[in-house]
PDB file of C-alpha atoms in Angstrom:
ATOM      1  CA  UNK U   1       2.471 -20.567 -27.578  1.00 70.00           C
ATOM      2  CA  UNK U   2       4.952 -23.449 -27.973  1.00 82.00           C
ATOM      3  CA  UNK U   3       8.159 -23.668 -29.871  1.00 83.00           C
ATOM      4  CA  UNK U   4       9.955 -26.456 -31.021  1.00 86.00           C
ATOM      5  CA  UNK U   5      13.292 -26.227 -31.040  1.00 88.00           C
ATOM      6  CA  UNK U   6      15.649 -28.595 -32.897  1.00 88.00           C
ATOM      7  CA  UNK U   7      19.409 -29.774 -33.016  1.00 87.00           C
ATOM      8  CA  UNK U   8      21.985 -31.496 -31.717  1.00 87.00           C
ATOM      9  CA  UNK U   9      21.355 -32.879 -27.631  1.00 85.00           C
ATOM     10  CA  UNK U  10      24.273 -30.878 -26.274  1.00 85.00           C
ATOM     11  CA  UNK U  11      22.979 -27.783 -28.028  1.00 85.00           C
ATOM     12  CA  UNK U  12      19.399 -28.461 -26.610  1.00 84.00           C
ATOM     13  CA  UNK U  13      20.895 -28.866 -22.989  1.00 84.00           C
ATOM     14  CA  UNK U  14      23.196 -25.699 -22.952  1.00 83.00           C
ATOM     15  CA  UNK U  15      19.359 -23.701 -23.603  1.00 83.00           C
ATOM     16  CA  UNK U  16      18.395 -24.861 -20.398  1.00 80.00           C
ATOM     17  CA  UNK U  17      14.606 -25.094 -21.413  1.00 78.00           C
ATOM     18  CA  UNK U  18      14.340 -21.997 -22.579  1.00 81.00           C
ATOM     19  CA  UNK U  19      15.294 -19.624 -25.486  1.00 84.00           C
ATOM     20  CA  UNK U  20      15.651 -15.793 -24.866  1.00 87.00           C
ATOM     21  CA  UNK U  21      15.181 -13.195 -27.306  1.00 89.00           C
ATOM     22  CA  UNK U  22      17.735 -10.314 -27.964  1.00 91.00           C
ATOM     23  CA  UNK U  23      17.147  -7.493 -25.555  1.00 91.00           C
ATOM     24  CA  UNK U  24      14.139  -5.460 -25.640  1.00 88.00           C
ATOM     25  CA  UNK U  25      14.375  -1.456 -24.388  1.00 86.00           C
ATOM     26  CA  UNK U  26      10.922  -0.648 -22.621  1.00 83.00           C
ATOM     27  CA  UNK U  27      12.779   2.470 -21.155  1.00 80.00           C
ATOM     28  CA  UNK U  28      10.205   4.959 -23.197  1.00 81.00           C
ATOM     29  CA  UNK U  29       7.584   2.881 -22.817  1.00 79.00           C
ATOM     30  CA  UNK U  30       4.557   4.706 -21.262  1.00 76.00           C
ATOM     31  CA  UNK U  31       1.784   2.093 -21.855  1.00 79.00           C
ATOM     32  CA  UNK U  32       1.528  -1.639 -23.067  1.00 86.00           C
ATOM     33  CA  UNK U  33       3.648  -2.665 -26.002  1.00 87.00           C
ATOM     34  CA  UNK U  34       3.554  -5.389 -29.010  1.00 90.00           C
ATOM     35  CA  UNK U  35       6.475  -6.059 -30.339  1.00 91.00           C
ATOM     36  CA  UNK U  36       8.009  -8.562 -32.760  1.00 93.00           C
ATOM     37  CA  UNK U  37      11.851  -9.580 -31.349  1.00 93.00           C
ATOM     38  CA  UNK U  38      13.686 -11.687 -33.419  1.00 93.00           C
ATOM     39  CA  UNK U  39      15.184 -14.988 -31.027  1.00 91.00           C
ATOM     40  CA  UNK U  40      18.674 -15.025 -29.763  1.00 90.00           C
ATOM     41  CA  UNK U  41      19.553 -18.556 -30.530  1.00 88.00           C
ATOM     42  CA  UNK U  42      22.692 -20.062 -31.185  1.00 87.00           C
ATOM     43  CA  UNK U  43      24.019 -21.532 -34.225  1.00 88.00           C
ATOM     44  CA  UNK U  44      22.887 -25.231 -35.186  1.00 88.00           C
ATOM     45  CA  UNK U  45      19.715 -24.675 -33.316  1.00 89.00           C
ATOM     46  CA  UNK U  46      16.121 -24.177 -35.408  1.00 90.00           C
ATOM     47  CA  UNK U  47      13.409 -23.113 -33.698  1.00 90.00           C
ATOM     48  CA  UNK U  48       9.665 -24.165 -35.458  1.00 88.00           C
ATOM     49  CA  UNK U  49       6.297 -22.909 -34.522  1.00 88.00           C
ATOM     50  CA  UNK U  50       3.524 -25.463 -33.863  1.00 88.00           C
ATOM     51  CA  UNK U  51       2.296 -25.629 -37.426  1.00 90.00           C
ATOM     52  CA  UNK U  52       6.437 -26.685 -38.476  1.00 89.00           C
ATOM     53  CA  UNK U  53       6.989 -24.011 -39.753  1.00 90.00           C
ATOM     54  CA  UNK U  54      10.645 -21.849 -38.904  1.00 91.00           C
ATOM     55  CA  UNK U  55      10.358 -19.048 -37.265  1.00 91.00           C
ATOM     56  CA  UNK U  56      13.076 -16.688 -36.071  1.00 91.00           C
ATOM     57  CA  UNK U  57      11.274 -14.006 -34.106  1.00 91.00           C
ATOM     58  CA  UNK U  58       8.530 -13.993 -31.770  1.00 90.00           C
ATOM     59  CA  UNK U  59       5.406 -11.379 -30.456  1.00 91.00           C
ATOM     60  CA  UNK U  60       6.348 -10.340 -27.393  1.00 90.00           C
ATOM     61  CA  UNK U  61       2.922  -8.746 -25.296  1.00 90.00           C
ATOM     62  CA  UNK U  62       4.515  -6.419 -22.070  1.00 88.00           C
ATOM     63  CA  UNK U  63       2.280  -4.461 -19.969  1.00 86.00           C
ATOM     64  CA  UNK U  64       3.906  -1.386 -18.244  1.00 80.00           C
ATOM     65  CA  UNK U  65       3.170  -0.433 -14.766  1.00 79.00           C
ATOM     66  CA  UNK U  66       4.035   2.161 -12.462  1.00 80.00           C
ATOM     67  CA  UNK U  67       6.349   0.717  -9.682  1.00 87.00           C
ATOM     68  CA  UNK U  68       4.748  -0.131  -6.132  1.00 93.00           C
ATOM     69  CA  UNK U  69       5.405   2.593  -3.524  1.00 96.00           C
ATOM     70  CA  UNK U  70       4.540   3.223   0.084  1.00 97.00           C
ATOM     71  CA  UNK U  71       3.741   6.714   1.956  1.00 96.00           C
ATOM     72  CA  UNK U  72       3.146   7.648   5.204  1.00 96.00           C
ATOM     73  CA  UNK U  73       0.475  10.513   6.237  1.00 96.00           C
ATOM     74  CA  UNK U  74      -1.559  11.794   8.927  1.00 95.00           C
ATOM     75  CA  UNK U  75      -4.879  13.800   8.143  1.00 95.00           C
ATOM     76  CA  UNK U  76      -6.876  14.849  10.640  1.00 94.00           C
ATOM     77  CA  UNK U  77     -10.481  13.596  11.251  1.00 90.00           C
ATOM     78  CA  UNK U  78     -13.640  15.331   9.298  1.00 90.00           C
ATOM     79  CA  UNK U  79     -17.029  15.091   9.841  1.00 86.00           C
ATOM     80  CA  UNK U  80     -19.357  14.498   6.830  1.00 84.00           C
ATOM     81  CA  UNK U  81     -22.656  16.365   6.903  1.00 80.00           C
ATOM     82  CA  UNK U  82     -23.865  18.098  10.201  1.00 75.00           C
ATOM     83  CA  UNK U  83     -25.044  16.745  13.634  1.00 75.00           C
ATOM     84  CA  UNK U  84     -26.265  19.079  16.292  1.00 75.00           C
ATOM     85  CA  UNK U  85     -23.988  19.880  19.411  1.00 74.00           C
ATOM     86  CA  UNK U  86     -20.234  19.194  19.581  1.00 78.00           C
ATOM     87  CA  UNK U  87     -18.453  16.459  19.170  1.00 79.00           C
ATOM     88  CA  UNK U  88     -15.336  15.205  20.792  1.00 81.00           C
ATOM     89  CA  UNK U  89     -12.424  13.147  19.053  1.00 83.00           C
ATOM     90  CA  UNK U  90     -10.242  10.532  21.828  1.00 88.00           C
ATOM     91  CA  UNK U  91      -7.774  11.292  18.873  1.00 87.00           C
ATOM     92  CA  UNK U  92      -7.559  14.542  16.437  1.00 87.00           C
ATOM     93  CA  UNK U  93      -5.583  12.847  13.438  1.00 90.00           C
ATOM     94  CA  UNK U  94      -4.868   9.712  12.153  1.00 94.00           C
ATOM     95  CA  UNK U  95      -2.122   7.642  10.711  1.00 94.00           C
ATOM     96  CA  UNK U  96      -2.311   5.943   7.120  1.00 96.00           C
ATOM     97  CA  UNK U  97      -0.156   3.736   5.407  1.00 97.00           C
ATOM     98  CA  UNK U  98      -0.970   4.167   1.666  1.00 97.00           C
ATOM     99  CA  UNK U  99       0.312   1.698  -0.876  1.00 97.00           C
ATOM    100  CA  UNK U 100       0.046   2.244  -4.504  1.00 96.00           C
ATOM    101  CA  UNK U 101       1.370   3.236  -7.800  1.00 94.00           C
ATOM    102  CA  UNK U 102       4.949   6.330  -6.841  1.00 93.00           C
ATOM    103  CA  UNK U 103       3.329   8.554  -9.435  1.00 92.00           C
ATOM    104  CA  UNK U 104      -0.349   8.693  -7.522  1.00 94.00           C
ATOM    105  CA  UNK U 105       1.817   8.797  -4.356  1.00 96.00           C
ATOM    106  CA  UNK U 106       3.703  11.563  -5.394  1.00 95.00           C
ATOM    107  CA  UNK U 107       0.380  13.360  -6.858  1.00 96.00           C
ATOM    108  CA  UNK U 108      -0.974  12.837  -3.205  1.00 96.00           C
ATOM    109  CA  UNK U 109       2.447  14.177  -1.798  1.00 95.00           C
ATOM    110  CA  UNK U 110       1.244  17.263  -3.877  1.00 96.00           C
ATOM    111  CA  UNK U 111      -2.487  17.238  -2.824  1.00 96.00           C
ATOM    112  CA  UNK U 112      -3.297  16.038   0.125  1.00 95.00           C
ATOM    113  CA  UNK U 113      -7.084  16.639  -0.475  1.00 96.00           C
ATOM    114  CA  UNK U 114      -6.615  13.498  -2.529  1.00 97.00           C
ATOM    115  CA  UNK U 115      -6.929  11.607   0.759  1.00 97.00           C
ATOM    116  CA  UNK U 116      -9.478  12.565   3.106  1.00 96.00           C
ATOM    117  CA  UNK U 117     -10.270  10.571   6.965  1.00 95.00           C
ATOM    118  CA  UNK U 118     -13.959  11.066   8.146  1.00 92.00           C
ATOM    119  CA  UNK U 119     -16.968  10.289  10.122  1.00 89.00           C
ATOM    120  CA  UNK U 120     -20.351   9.964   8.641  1.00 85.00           C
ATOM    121  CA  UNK U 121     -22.409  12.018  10.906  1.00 79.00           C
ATOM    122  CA  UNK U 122     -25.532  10.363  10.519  1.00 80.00           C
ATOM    123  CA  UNK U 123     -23.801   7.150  12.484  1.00 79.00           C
ATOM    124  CA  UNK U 124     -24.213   9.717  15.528  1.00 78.00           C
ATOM    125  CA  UNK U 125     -27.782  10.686  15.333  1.00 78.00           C
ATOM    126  CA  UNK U 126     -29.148   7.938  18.401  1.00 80.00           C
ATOM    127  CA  UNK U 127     -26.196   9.650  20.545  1.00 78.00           C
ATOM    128  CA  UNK U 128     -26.646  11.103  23.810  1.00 81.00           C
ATOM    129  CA  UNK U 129     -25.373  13.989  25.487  1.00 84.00           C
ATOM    130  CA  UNK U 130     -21.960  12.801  27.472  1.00 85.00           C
ATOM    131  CA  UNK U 131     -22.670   9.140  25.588  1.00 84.00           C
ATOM    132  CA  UNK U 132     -18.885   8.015  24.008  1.00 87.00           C
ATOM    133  CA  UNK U 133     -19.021   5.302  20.994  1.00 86.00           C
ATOM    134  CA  UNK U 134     -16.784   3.731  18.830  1.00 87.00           C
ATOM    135  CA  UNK U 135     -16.647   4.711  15.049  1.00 88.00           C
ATOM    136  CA  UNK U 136     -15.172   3.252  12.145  1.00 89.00           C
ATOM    137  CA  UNK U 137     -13.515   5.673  10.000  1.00 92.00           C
ATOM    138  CA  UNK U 138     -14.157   6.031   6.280  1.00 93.00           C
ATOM    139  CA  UNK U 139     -11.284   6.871   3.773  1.00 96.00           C
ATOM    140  CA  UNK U 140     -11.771   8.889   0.377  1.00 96.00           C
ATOM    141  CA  UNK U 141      -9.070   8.123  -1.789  1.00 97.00           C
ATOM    142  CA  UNK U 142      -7.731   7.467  -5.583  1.00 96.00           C
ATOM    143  CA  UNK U 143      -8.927   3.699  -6.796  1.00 95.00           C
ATOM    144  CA  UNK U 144      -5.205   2.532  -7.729  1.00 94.00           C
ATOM    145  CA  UNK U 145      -4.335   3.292  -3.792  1.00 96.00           C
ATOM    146  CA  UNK U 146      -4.824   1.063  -0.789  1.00 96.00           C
ATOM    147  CA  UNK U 147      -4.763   2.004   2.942  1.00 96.00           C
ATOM    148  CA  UNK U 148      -4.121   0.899   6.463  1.00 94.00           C
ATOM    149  CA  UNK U 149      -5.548   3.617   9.087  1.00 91.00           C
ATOM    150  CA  UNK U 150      -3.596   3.416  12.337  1.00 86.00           C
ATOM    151  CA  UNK U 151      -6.013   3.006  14.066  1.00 89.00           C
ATOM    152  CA  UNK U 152      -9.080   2.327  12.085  1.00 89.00           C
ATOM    153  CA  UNK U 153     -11.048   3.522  14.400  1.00 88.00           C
ATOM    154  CA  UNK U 154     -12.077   6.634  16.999  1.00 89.00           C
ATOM    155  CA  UNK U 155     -14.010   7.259  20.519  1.00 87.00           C
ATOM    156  CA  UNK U 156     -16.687   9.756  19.868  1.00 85.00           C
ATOM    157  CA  UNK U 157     -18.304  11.816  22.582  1.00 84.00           C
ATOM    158  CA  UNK U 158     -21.282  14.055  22.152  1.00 82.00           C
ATOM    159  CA  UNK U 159     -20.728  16.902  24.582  1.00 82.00           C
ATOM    160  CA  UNK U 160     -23.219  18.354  26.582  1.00 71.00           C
TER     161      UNK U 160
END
């Protein structure tokens, strides 16, 4: 909303275009938070809402999230559901850069199931004994997370 703030034209320069509130301590803050905080204005100055009316505190809306993190893993490559003969990886593991909130990166830190690399095996079924194609990989992971697979890809070879 707007605020209209009146006094004397020094006064109204030294605000710079903006009034703050007095400080606000979000440091047990687990979720979003209302809060009425009363304006830190200097003497002279009145602040009115848009009605005209004075005010001397505002509602302050703050959403709380989890800082921005960034790990590092390698998981090797699954295959999801079954194909008959064996199959043969150009590369065993794979590199992912996951980005997300630190507390689902350090749950994933803790369980490493949490991120899973793997080949749908029904991609493979038209293969051909000694026949090598390219795959995309597929990535099971929590929602809040996203990832970069180094390299997104893999040559697979149906052995004989």
């Amino acid at each position: 909303s707007r605020l209209i703030i009146l006094g004397a034209a020094e006064q109204l320069e030294s605000l710079n275009n903006f009034v703050t509130t007095v400080p606000i301590d979000i440091s047990q803050v687990v979720g979003d938070l209302s809060v009425e905080v009363p304006l830190d204005v200097p003497p002279g100055l009145e602040v009115l809402n848009e009605a005209g009316d004075t005010i001397v505190a505002v509602r302050v809306e703050i959403e709380v999230v989890p800082r921005t993190g960034t790990l590092n893993v390698t998981r090797p490559v699954e295959i999801l559901n079954e194909i008959s003969g064996t199959l043969s990886f150009d590369l065993e593991t794979i590199d992912l850069v996951l980005v997300g909130p630190i507390p689902v990166l350090d749950e994933i830190e803790a369980n490493p199931e949490l991120v899973r690399v793997f080949i749908n095996a029904t991609e493979l079924e038209n293969l051909s004994p000694g026949q090598t194609i390219t795959v995309l990989l597929s990535v099971t992971k929590p929602d809040e997370v996203t990832v970069q697979l180094v390299p997104a890809t893999v040559q697979v070879t149906l052995l004989e």
